[in-house]
Amino acid sequence: MQGFAGKVAVITGAGSGIGQALALELGRSGAKLAISDVNMDGLAETEAKLKAIGAEVKADRLDVTEREAFLAYADAVNAHFGKVNQIYNNAGIGHTGDIEICEFKDMDRVMDVDFGGVLNGTKAFLPYIIASGDGHVINISSVFGLFSCSGQAAYNAAKFAVRGLTEALRQEMIMAGHPVGVTTVHPGGIKTAIARNATAAEGLDAEQLAKLFDKRAAHTSPEKAAKVILNAVRKNKARVLVGPDAKVLDIVVRLTGSGYQRLFMPVLSQLIPAPHR
């Protein structure tokens, strides 16, 4: 896929952050957008910005965990535009806390949104993307899909699952001869609302954790992230590392193997304290 003009792109979690930045960058490139979010205020803001630049847009509330709703949404988007070329499975949430103290319901919720939402979006839109003859599936994993981190077990599990699903899908599309590119995205620290909106286990201060993340880990703007991601889509890259921190961490993990776990502990203990330590 060389360009985006005339392509129909679906973006979940488009009400803020990377999702909104992707929508605007694609809109400027001539793509037609189907955007969704559960945050209706943020979604309306993205829709207004797209209309202001003359982009064609369909905006809908969508909870990515609701499978039947997602399947119906895919049918509606295809009926509206007549085709679907791309999906950016971007919606995600966070929850901080050690496994020992996290509630099952909170960990389940992260898996339902961060992995289940990607699975639902991929399955719902894949037939239309294959039929387009020029398709692409872009799934947002994380740098936490490259290495594990204490206090982020649920998020790690979901993002590793996204990575596994997406890498398997890329192989399947190649082996089946389908004209579909597949890209796994591993953002590092991005200046978005995901940390500020994240929940935390009892005994942890979610607001303080978000401030620490923004101060020490958020290095890349959503706009820069969107440009990097779309450049990777144009080149049909299997994966893309977003941000200098993601690139450095990938190298460290490759060089040290499982040794990274002990190597990272001093840094992680400052970013993600646990009440029982």
C-alpha positions as a printed Julia matrix, in Angstrom:
277×3 Matrix{Float64}:
   0.0     0.0    0.0
   1.69    3.16  -1.24
  -0.87    5.81  -0.27
  -4.07    6.41   1.65
  -6.13    8.58  -0.69
  -9.54    7.02  -1.25
  -8.9     4.21   1.24
 -11.44    3.47   3.96
  -9.78    3.24   7.36
 -11.41    2.1   10.59
  -9.94    3.37  13.88
 -11.01    2.29  17.35
 -10.19    4.45  20.35
 -10.23    7.49  18.05
 -11.38    9.95  20.7
  -7.88   10.86  21.88
  -4.18   10.1   21.72
  -2.77    7.93  18.97
  -6.24    7.11  17.64
  -7.13   10.75  17.1
  -3.69   11.53  15.64
  -4.0     8.61  13.21
  -7.44    9.78  12.11
  -6.24   13.31  11.42
  -3.12   12.2    9.58
  -5.13    9.78   7.45
  -7.77   12.44   6.82
  -5.12   14.85   5.57
  -3.9    12.07   3.26
  -7.31   11.68   1.63
  -8.58    8.61   3.46
 -12.21    8.1    4.44
 -12.59    7.44   8.15
 -14.81    5.25  10.31
 -13.95    6.29  13.85
 -15.25    4.94  17.14
 -14.8     5.28  20.89
 -16.75    4.96  24.14
 -15.68    8.51  25.01
 -18.34   10.46  23.13
 -16.86   13.89  23.9
 -13.48   12.87  22.54
 -15.09   11.2   19.53
 -17.07   14.34  18.74
 -13.86   16.37  18.94
 -12.09   14.07  16.48
 -15.09   14.11  14.16
 -15.2    17.92  14.2
 -11.47   18.17  13.46
 -11.83   15.75  10.54
 -14.76   17.65   9.07
 -12.79   20.89   9.43
 -10.1    19.53   7.11
 -12.7    18.2    4.66
 -12.35   14.52   5.46
 -15.26   12.13   4.98
 -16.03   10.56   8.35
 -18.49    8.2   10.02
 -18.38    8.41  13.83
 -20.01    5.86  16.15
 -19.95    4.87  19.79
 -18.46    1.39  20.05
 -17.47   -0.73  23.03
 -14.85   -3.01  21.53
 -15.61   -5.73  24.09
 -19.14   -6.19  22.73
 -18.6    -8.79  20.02
 -22.03   -8.77  18.41
 -22.01   -4.98  18.3
 -18.59   -5.06  16.64
 -19.79   -7.52  14.0
 -22.81   -5.32  13.29
 -20.54   -2.27  13.17
 -18.33   -3.91  10.54
 -21.36   -4.61   8.37
 -22.58   -1.02   8.8
 -19.22    0.53   7.91
 -18.9    -1.62   4.8
 -22.45   -0.75   3.76
 -21.79    2.96   4.31
 -18.55    3.22   2.36
 -18.89    0.23   0.02
 -15.54   -1.21   1.14
 -13.05   -1.33   4.0
  -9.29   -1.23   3.4
  -7.76   -0.88   6.84
  -8.45   -1.31  10.51
  -6.39    0.24  13.29
  -7.24   -1.7   16.45
  -6.12    0.98  18.86
  -8.56    1.1   21.8
  -6.93    0.25  25.1
  -6.91    0.73  28.86
  -4.41    0.22  31.67
  -4.42   -1.14  35.21
  -1.48   -1.11  37.61
  -0.87   -3.54  40.47
   0.91   -6.76  41.31
  -0.93  -10.01  40.61
  -1.03  -10.67  44.34
  -3.24   -7.67  45.02
  -5.12   -7.14  41.74
  -8.79   -8.09  41.56
  -9.8   -10.65  38.94
 -12.38   -8.24  37.53
  -9.78   -5.56  36.86
  -7.4    -7.95  35.15
 -10.26   -9.44  33.13
 -11.3    -5.97  32.01
  -7.83   -5.2   30.67
  -7.78   -8.49  28.74
 -11.3    -7.88  27.41
 -10.48   -4.41  26.07
  -6.81   -4.64  25.11
  -6.83   -8.14  23.63
 -10.49   -9.01  23.17
 -11.13   -5.73  21.41
  -8.3    -6.37  18.97
  -9.52   -9.91  18.34
 -13.09   -8.69  17.77
 -11.99   -5.96  15.39
  -9.69   -8.23  13.44
 -12.28  -10.97  13.03
 -15.18   -8.62  12.29
 -13.43   -6.65   9.55
 -11.07   -9.25   8.06
 -13.52  -10.54   5.4
 -14.08   -7.01   4.12
 -10.39   -6.16   4.24
  -9.53   -9.28   2.23
 -12.28   -8.47  -0.26
 -10.93   -4.93  -0.76
  -7.96   -6.33  -2.69
  -5.66   -3.83  -0.98
  -6.05   -4.24   2.75
  -4.13   -3.84   5.98
  -4.66   -4.82   9.61
  -2.79   -2.68  12.12
  -2.9    -3.85  15.73
  -1.56   -1.7   18.54
   0.48   -3.76  21.0
   3.0    -1.94  23.2
   6.58   -1.92  24.31
   5.04   -4.04  27.09
   4.42   -6.63  24.39
   8.21   -6.95  24.09
   9.13   -7.31  27.76
   7.33   -7.9   31.04
   7.16   -5.49  33.92
   6.21   -5.9   37.57
   2.94   -4.2   38.36
   1.75   -4.5   34.75
   0.89   -8.19  34.51
  -2.57   -7.73  33.02
  -1.36   -5.16  30.5
   1.64   -7.33  29.64
  -0.56  -10.36  29.12
  -2.91   -8.46  26.82
  -0.18   -6.83  24.77
   1.83  -10.04  24.38
  -1.4   -11.67  23.2
  -1.94   -8.9   20.64
   1.58   -9.45  19.37
   1.06  -13.21  19.03
  -2.29  -12.82  17.3
  -0.98  -10.24  14.85
   2.2   -12.08  13.95
   0.18  -15.26  13.33
  -2.29  -13.33  11.17
   0.5   -11.91   9.02
   1.78  -15.43   8.34
  -1.73  -16.63   7.52
  -2.37  -13.83   5.05
   0.91  -14.52   3.25
   0.36  -18.28   3.15
  -3.21  -17.86   1.87
  -2.09  -15.4   -0.79
  -4.47  -12.71   0.46
  -3.67   -9.09  -0.49
  -3.56   -7.99   3.14
  -0.67   -6.44   5.0
  -0.45   -6.93   8.76
   1.55   -4.76  11.15
   2.15   -5.01  14.88
   2.78   -1.64  16.55
   4.89   -1.36  19.71
   4.65    2.18  21.09
   6.93    3.21  23.91
   5.98    6.07  26.21
   3.46    8.22  24.34
   1.98   11.46  25.69
  -1.63   10.24  25.74
  -4.44    9.91  28.27
  -4.06    6.15  28.77
  -1.9     6.53  31.89
  -4.12    9.28  33.28
  -7.23    7.15  32.7
  -5.7     3.93  34.02
  -6.95    2.33  37.19
  -4.82    0.85  39.96
  -5.08   -1.83  42.59
  -6.16   -0.88  46.11
  -3.34    0.84  47.96
  -1.84    2.44  44.85
  -2.35    6.07  43.87
  -3.43    6.0   40.21
  -3.07    9.77  39.82
   0.46    9.75  41.2
   1.41    6.84  38.95
   0.09    8.73  35.93
   2.16   11.8   36.87
   5.27    9.64  37.19
   4.63    8.08  33.78
   4.11   11.45  32.11
   7.27   12.85  33.72
   9.65    9.93  33.27
   8.34    7.7   30.48
   6.22    9.7   28.01
   8.73   10.77  25.36
   6.8    10.8   22.07
   3.82   12.87  20.94
   0.74   11.14  19.46
   1.28   13.09  16.24
   4.83   11.77  15.87
   3.62    8.26  16.71
   0.94    8.44  14.01
   3.47    9.47  11.36
   5.78    6.6   12.3
   2.92    4.09  12.23
   1.61    5.23   8.85
   5.08    5.16   7.35
   5.34    1.53   8.46
   1.93    0.76   6.92
   3.02    2.28   3.61
   6.05   -0.02   3.63
   4.05   -3.03   4.86
   6.39   -3.6    7.79
   5.73   -6.59  10.01
   6.27   -4.5   13.11
   7.12   -0.96  14.09
   8.78    0.37  17.24
   7.5     3.83  18.14
   9.76    6.11  20.11
  13.43    6.0   21.12
  12.61    4.16  24.34
  10.9     1.34  22.44
  13.94    0.93  20.2
  16.39    0.89  23.1
  14.3    -1.56  25.15
  13.95   -3.88  22.17
  17.74   -3.99  21.79
  18.24   -4.59  25.52
  15.78   -7.49  25.54
  17.37   -9.01  22.45
  20.88   -8.78  23.94
  20.12   -9.89  27.49
  17.36  -12.44  27.01
  15.58  -13.12  30.3
  18.34  -11.17  32.05
  16.43   -7.96  31.33
  14.04   -8.82  34.18
  16.65   -8.28  36.89
  18.27   -5.44  34.96
  15.03   -3.42  34.86
  13.99   -3.92  38.49
  15.69   -0.82  39.98
  14.08    1.47  37.4
  10.66   -0.16  37.56
  10.56    0.0   41.34
  10.67    3.81  41.05
   7.94    3.98  38.41
   5.56    1.31  39.77
   5.77    1.03  43.55
   3.75   -1.63  45.33
   2.21   -1.05  48.77
   3.7    -4.2   50.26
   7.3    -3.53  49.22
